[in-house]
Coordinates of C-alpha atoms in Angstrom, one line a residue:
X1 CA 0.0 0.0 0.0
X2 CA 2.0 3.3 -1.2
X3 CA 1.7 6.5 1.1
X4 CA 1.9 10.0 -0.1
X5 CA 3.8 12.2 1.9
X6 CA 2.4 15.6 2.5
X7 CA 5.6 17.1 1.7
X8 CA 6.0 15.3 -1.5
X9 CA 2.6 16.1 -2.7
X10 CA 3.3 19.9 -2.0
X11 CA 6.3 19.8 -3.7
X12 CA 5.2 17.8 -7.1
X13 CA 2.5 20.1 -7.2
X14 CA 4.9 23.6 -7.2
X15 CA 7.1 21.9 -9.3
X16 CA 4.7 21.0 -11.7
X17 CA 3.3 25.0 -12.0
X18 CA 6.7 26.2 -12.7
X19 CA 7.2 23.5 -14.9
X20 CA 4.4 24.6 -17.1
X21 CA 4.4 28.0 -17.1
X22 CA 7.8 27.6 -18.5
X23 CA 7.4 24.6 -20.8
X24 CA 4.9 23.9 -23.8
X25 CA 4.0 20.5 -24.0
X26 CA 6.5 19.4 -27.3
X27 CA 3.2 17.6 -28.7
X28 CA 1.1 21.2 -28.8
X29 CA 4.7 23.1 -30.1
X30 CA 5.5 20.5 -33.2
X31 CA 1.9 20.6 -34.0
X32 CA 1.8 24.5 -34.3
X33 CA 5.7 24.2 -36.2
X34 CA 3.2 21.8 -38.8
X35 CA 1.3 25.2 -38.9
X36 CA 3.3 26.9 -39.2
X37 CA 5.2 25.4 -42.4
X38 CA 1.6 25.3 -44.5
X39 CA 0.4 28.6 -43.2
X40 CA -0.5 30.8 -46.9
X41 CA -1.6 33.8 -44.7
X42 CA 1.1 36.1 -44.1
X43 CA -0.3 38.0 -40.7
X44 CA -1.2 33.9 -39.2
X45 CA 2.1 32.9 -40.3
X46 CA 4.0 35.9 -38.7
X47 CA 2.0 35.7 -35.8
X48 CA 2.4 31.5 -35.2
X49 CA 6.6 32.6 -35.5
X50 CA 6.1 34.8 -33.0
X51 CA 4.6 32.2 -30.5
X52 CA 7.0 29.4 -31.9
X53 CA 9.9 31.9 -31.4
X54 CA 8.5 33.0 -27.7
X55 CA 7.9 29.4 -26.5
X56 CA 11.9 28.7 -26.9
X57 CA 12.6 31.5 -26.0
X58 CA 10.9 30.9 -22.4
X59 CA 12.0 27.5 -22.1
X60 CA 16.1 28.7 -22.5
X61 CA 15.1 31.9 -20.2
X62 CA 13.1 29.8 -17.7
X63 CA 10.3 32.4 -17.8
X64 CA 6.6 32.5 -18.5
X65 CA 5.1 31.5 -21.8
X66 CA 2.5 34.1 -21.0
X67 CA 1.9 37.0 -18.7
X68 CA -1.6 35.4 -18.1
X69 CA -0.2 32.7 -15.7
X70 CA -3.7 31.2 -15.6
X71 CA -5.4 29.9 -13.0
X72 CA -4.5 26.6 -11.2
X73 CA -6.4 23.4 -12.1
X74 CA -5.7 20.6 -11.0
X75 CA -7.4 16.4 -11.8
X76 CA -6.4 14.2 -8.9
X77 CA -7.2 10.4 -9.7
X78 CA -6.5 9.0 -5.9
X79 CA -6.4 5.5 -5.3
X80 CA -8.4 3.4 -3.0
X81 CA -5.9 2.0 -1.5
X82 CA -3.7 4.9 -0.8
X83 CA -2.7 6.4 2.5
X84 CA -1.7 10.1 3.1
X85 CA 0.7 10.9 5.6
X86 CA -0.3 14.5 6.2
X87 CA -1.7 16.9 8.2
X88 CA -4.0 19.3 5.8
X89 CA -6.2 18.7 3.5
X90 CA -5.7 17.8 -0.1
X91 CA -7.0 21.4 -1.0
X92 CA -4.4 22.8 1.4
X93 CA -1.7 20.7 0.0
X94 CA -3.0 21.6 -3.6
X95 CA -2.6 25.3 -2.1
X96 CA 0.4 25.2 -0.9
X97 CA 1.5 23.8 -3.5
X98 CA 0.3 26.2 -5.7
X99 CA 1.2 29.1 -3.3
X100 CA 5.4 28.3 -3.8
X101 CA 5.4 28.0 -7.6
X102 CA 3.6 31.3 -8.0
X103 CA 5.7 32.9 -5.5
X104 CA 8.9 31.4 -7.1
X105 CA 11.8 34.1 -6.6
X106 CA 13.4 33.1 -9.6
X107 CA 10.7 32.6 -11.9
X108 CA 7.7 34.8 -10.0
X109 CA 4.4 34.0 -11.9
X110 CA 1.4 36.6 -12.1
X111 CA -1.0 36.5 -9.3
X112 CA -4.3 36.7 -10.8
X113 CA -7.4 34.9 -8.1
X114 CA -9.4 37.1 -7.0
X115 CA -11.6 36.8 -3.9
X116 CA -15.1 37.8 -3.3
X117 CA -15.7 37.7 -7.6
X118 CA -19.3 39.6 -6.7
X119 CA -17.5 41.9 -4.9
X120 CA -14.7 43.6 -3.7
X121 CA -12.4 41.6 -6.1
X122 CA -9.4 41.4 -4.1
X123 CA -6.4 39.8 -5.5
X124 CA -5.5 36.5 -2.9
X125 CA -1.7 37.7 -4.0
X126 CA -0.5 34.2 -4.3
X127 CA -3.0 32.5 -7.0
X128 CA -4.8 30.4 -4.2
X129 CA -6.9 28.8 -4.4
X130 CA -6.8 26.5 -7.2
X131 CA -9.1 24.4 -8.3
X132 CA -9.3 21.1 -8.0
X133 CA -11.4 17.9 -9.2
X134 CA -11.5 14.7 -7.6
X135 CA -11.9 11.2 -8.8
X136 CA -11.3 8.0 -6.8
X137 CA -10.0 4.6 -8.9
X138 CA -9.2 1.8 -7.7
X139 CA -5.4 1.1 -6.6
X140 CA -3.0 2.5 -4.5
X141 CA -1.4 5.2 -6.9
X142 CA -2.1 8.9 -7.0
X143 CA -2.6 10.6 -11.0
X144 CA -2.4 14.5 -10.7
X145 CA -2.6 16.7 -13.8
X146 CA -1.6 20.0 -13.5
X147 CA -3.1 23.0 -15.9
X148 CA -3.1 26.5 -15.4
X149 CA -5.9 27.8 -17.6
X150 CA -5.6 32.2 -18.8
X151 CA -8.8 34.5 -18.9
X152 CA -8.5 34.8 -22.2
X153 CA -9.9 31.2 -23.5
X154 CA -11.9 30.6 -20.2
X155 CA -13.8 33.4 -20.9
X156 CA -14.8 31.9 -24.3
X157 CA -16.6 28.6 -22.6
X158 CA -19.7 27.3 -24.0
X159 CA -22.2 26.0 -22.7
X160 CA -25.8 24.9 -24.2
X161 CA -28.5 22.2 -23.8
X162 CA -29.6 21.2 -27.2
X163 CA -32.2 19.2 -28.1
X164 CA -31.8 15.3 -28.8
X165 CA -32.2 15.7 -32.1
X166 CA -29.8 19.2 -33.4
X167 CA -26.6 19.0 -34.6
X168 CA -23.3 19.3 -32.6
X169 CA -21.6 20.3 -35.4
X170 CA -23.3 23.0 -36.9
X171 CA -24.0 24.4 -32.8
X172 CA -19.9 24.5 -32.9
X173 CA -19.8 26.1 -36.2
X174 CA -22.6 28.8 -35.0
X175 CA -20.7 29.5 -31.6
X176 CA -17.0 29.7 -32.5
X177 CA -17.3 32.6 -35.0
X178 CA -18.9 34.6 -32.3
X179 CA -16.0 33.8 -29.5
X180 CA -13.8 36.1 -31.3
X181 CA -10.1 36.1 -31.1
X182 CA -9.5 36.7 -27.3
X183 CA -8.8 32.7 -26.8
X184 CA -5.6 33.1 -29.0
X185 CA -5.3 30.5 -32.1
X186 CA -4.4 28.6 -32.9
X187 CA -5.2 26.3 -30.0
X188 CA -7.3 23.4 -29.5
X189 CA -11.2 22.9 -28.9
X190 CA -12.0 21.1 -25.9
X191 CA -15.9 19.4 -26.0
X192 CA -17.6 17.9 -23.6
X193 CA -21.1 16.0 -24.7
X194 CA -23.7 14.4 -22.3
X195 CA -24.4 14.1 -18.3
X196 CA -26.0 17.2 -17.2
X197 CA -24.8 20.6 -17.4
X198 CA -21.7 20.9 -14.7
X199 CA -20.7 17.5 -16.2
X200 CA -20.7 18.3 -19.4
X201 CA -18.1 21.3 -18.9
X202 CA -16.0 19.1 -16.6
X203 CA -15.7 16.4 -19.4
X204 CA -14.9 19.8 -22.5
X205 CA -12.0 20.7 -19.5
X206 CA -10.8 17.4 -19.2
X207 CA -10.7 16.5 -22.8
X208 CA -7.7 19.3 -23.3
X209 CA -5.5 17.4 -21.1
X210 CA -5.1 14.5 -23.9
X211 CA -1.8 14.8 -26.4
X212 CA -2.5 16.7 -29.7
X213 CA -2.9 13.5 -32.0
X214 CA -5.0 14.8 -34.2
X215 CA -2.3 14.1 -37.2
X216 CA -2.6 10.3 -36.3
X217 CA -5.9 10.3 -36.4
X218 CA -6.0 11.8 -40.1
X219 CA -3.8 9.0 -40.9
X220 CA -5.4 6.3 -39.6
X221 CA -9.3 7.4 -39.8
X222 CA -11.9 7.3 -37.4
X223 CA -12.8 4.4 -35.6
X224 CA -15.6 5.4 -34.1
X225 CA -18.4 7.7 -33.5
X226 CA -16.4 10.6 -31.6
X227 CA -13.5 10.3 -34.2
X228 CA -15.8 10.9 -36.6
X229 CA -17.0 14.2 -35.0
X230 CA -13.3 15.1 -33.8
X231 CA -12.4 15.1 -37.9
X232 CA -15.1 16.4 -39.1
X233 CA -15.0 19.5 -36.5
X234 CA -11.7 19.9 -37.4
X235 CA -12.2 20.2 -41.3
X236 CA -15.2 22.4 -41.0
X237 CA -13.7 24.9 -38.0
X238 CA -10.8 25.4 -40.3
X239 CA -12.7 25.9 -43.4
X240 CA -13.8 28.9 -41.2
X241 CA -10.9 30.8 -42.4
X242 CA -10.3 32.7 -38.7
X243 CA -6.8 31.8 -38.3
X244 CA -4.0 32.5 -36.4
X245 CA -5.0 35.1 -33.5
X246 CA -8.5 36.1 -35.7
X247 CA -6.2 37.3 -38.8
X248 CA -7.3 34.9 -41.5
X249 CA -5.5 32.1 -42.3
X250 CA -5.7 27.9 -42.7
X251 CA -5.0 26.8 -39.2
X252 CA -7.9 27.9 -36.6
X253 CA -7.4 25.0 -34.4
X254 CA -4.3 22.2 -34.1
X255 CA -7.0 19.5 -32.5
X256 CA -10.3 19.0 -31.5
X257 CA -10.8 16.9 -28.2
X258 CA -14.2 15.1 -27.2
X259 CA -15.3 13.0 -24.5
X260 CA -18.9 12.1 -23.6
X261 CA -20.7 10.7 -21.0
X262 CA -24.2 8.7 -20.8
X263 CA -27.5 11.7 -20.8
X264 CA -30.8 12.0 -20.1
X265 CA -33.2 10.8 -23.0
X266 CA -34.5 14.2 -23.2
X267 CA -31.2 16.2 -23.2
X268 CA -28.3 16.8 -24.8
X269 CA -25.9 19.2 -22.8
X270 CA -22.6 20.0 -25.1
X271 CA -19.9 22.1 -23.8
X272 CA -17.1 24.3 -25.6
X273 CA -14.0 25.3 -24.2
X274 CA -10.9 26.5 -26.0
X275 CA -7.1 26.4 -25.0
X276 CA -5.2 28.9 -26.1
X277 CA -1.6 29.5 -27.6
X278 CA -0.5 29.1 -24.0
X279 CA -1.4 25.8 -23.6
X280 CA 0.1 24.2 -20.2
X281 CA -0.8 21.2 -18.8
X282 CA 1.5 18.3 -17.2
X283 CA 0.7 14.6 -16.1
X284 CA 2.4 12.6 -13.3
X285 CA 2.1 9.5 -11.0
X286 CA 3.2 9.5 -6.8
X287 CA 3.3 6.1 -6.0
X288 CA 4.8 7.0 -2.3
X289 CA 8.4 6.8 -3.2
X290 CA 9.4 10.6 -3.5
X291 CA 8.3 13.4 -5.5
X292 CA 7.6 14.0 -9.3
X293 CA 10.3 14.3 -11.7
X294 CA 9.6 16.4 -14.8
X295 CA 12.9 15.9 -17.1
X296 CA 12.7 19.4 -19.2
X297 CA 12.3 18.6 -22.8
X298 CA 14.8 19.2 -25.1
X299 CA 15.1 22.8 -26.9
X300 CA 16.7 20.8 -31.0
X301 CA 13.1 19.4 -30.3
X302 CA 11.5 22.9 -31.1
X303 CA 10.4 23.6 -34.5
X304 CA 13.6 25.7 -36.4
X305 CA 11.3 29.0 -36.6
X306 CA 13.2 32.4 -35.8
X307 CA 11.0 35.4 -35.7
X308 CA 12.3 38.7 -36.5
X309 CA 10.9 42.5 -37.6
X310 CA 11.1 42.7 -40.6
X311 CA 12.1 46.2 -41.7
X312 CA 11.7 46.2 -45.1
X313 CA 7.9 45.7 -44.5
X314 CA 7.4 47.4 -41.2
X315 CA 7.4 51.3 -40.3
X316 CA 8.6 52.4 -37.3
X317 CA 6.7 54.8 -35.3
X318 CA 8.0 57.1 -32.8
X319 CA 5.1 57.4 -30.0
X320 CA 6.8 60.6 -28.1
X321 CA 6.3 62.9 -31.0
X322 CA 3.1 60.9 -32.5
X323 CA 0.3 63.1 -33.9
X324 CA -3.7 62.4 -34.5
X325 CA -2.7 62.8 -38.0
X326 CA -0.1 60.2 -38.5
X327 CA -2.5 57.8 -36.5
X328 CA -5.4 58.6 -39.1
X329 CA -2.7 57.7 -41.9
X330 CA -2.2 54.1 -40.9
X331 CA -4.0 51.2 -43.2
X332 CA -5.3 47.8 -42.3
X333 CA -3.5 45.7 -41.6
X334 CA 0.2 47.6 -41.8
X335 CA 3.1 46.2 -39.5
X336 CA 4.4 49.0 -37.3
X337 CA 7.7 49.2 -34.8
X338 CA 6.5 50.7 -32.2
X339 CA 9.6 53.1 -30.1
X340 CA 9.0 55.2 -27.6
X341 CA 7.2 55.7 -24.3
X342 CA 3.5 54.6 -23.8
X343 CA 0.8 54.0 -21.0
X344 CA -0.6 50.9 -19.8
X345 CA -4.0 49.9 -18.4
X346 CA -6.7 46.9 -18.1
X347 CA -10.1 46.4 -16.7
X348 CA -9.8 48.1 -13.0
X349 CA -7.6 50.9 -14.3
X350 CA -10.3 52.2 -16.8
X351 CA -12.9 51.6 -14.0
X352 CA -11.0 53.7 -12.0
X353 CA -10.4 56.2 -14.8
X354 CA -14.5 56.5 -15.3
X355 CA -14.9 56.9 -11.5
X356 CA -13.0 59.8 -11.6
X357 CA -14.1 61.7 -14.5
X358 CA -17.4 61.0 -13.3
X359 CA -17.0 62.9 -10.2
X360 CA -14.9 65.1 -12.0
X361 CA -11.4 64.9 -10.4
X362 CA -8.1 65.2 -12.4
X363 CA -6.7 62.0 -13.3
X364 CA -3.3 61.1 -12.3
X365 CA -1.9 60.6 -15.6
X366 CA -1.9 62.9 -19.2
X367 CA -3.3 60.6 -22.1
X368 CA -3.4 63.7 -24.8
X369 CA -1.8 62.1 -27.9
X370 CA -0.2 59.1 -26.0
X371 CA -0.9 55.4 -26.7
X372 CA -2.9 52.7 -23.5
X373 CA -1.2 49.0 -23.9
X374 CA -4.2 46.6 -22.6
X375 CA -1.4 44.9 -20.0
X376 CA -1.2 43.4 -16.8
X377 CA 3.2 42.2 -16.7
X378 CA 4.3 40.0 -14.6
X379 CA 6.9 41.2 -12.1
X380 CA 10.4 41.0 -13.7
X381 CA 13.5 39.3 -12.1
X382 CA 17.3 40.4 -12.6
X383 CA 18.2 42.6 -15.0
X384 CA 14.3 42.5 -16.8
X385 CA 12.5 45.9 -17.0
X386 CA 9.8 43.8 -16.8
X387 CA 8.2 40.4 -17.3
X388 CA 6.2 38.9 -19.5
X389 CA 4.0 41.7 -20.7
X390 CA 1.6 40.1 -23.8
X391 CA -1.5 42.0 -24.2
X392 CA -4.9 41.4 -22.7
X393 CA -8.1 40.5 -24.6
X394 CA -9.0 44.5 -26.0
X395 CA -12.9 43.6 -25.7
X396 CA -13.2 43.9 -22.3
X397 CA -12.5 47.9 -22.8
X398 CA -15.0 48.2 -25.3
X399 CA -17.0 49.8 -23.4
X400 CA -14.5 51.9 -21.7
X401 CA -13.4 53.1 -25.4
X402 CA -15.4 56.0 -26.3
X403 CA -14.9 57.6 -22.8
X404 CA -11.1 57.5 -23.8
X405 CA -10.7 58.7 -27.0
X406 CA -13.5 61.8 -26.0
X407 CA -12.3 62.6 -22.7
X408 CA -8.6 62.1 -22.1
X409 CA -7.0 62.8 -25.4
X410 CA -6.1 59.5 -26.1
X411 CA -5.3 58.6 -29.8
X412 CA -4.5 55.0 -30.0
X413 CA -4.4 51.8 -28.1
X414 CA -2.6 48.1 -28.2
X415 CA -4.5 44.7 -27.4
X416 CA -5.1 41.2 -28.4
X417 CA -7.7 40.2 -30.9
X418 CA -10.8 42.0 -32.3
X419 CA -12.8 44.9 -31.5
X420 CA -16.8 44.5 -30.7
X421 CA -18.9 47.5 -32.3
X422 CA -19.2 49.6 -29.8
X423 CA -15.6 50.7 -30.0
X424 CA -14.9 50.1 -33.9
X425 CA -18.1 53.2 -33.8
X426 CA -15.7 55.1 -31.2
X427 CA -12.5 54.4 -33.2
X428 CA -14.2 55.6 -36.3
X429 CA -16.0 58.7 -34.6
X430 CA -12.6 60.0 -33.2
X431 CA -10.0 59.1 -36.4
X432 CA -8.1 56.9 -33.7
X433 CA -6.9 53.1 -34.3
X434 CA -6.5 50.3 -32.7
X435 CA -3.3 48.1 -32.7
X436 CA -3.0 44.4 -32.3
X437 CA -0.1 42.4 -30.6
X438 CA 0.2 38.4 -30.8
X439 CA -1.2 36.8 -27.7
X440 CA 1.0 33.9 -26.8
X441 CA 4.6 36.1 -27.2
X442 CA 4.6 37.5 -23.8
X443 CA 8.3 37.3 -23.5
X444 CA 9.2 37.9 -27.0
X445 CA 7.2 41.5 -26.6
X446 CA 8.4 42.0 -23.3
X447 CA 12.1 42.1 -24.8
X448 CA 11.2 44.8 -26.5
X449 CA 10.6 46.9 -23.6
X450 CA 13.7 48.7 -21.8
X451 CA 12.2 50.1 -18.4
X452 CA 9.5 50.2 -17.1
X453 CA 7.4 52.5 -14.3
X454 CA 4.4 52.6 -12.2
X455 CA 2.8 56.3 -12.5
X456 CA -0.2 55.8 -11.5
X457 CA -2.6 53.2 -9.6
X458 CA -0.4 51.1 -7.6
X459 CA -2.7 49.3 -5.3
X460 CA -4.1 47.8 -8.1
X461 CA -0.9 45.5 -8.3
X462 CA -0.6 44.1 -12.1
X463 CA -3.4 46.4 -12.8
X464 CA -1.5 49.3 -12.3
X465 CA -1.0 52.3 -14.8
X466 CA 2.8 51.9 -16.3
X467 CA 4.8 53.8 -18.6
X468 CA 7.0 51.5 -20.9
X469 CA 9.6 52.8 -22.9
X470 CA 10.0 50.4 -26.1
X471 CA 12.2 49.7 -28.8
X472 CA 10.4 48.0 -31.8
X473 CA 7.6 46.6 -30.7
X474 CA 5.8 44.7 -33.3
X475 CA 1.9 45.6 -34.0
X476 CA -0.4 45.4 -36.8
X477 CA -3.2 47.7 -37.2
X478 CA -6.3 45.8 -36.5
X479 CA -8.7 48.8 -36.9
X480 CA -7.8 51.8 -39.0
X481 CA -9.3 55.6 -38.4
X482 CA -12.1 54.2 -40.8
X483 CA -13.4 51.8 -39.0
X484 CA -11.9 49.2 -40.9
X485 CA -11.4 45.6 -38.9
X486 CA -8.6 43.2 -40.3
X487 CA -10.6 41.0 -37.9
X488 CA -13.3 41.1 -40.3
X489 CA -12.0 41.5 -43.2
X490 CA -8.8 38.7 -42.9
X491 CA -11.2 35.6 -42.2
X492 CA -13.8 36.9 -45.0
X493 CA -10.9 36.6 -47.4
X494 CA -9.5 33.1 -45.8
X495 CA -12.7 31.5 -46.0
X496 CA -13.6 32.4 -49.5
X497 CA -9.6 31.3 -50.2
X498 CA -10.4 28.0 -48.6
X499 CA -14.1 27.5 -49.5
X500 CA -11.7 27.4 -53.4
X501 CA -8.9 24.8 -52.4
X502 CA -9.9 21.2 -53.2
X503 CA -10.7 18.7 -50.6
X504 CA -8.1 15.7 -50.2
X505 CA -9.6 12.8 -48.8
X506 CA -7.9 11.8 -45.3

């Protein structure tokens, strides 16, 4: 009969965070190289080298993949048989755990649980607590896998109870379109079908734990009912044309991943949950003879893809001396180098922002003819400026948009993916833009920043108002002063491109 020590368990568990907030599973990264090579669309294909070139560069630097360092998920398959030799809980050990890998001083990862969600929204500072989901097998062994899971693609679960007789299929093909970009692709599609609602979503969560395989299963064919669906879902999301990070491109998703479980005669519950570019997961087995050992994969396993600016194609921009004018100027879909000094800001710092022009009070900081980065960093180490700093999902300050452009001065600002209406309208209104950077190159953009200050809001933490001072940081413009969307207008193309390419059997 094995025995799990309490200290082992703590330790496999913080070792297992670092691990993957450091490491891409080499399954996901050689599927995305695959992409990579067939990729036609210039903007996907210079956006998947950015992630490629980001992922090695994180695992030589032993720093985050993303600045979105997820939060902690955990599937614990305990043993019967099994005996713990410990004093807390398993959620404290989980905890604990968890509490020592974000806390890491050599490799610090972002802090981002929040208590009292209805509420006050404070940050718990230390990523506690995680989530965890129990099963008990039979046997005397312990299976733990580790995930940490960003905003970004959470925030893009589905859920929906269908009726018996509907279509999964063309339900998946209605709903993805209208997620957006914010879950970075290329990633992989997690479905859960069957049970009841909860279970459903717990089987579309577990179900992105499996190894990308979906190239053996194009080899081999479907054996069964669920392969079927799994190929067809992963012809016909393609064939959507969205692409790498919304752009427009062949390669939406690397795999599709189903698992199902026995329903009631009258329902049929189907869940949707994406994993993003910064997919991080780990499987191990404590059998009560020490902790885990993760061997580090080897960097000649990462696909040979080297991203650099390229300055025959790009224009730099110098933000210190930038004017409405030169903004209004920029086309669809042009690559800039950004250089310069600019202001950052998320969700609680354009709360705060409307608070205080509500009740009138000066804010803090002058946004006349400056540019916001959407950006919560992690904390840097050494000689960083700062850490990871990849941009945050843009939709979120939407609503927040007209407010800035009409009220502050502001003239242009950097995020991840699309825009929704509301601030494409506000964009257009004001002759302002709207610049994307690729989620999933946290480290690769944060390279490009040289120092890095606080000037405003620092109890909100990673929330804060910065000033960055960069050096060639690469953007596309995603909405020009005319209201034109590349995230519109790039997958239109794509899917008419594909809709034209000949179908070869499997």
């Amino acid at each position: 009969m094995a025995t799990i020590k309490q200290d082992d368990f703590i330790a496999s568990i913080a070792d297992a965070f670092q691990y993957i907030s450091i490491y891409h599973p080499l399954d996901y990264i050689q599927a995305l190289g695959k992409a990579w090579e067939r990729e036609e669309g210039p903007a996907a294909k210079d956006a998947i080298a950015q992630i490629l070139t980001n992922s090695r560069m994180c695992a030589e630097g032993r720093r985050p993949i993303c600045q979105d360092t997820g939060i902690a998920v955990v599937f614990l398959k305990i043993g019967m048989d099994l005996r713990w030799d410990a004093k807390l809980s398993v959620q404290e050990m989980v905890d604990e755990g968890v509490r020592r890998a974000y806390l890491h001083p050599d490799n610090p990862l972002r802090a981002s649980v929040l208590h009292d969600p209805a509420g006050k929204r404070t940050n718990s500072k230390d990523n506690t607590p995680a989530v965890v989901h129990y099963e008990i097998v039979p046997g005397d062994h312990l299976e733990v896998i580790c995930a940490a899971k960003g905003g970004g693609s959470e925030n893009k679960a589905k859920m929906v109870m269908l009726n018996p007789s509907d279509s999964i299929v063309d339900w998946v093909l209605k709903t993805l379109p209208t997620m957006g970009a914010g879950w970075c692709p290329p990633g992989i599609l997690g479905i859960g079908i069957g049970g009841t609602p909860e279970k459903a979503m717990l089987l579309a969560k577990e179900s992105l734990m499996a190894p990308v395989d979906m190239h053996e299963l194009l080899q081999r064919g479907a054996k069964n009912r669920i392969e079927e669906l799994r190929l067809e879902l992963y012809d016909k999301v393609n064939a959507l044309g969205i692409g790498a990070q919304g752009l427009g491109g062949l390669t939406t998703v690397l795999d599709v991943k189903i698992m199902d479980y026995p329903t009631h005669a009258a329902s049929l519950p189907v869940a949707l949950i994406p994993n993003c570019a910064a997919t991080r997961h780990v499987h191990f087995h404590l059998d009560g003879s020490g902790p885990a050992h993760l061997p580090p994969p080897r960097l000649e396993d990462w696909p040979a893809v080297t991203w650099q600016a390229d300055e025959k194609q790009a224009t730099r921009v110098q933000l210190d001396t930038l004017t409405k004018s030169q903004v209004a100027a920029w086309k669809p879909g042009q690559v800039l180098l950004l250089n310069g000094r600019m202001l950052t800001g998320r969700d609680a710092a354009h709360k705060r922002i409307a608070d205080m022009l509500g009740k009138g009070e000066k804010l803090p900081v002058d946004f006349t003819d400056r540019i916001i980065y959407y950006v919560g960093p992690v904390d840097p180490v050494r000689d960083e400026a700062v850490g990871p700093a990849g941009p945050t999902t843009a939709t979120r300050m939407d609503k927040f948009t007209r407010m800035m452009l009409e009220q502050t001065g502001l003239i242009a600002m950097v995020g991840k993916a699309e825009r929704g209406p509301t601030a494409i309208a506000a964009i257009k209104d004001n002759r302002a833009a709207y610049l994307m950077a690729v989620g999933g190159a946290a480290y690769l953009v944060s390279k490009a920043i040289k120092s890095a200050k606080v000037v405003a809001f620092a109890d909100l933490g990673m929330e804060a108002i910065y000033e960055f001072d960069v050096v060639d940081m690469p953007v596309t413009v995603a909405v020009d002063s005319n209201g034109t969307s590349v995230h519109e207008t790039g997958p239109h193309e794509w899917r008419v491109k594909i809709g034209k390419i000949p179908v070869v059997p499997h």
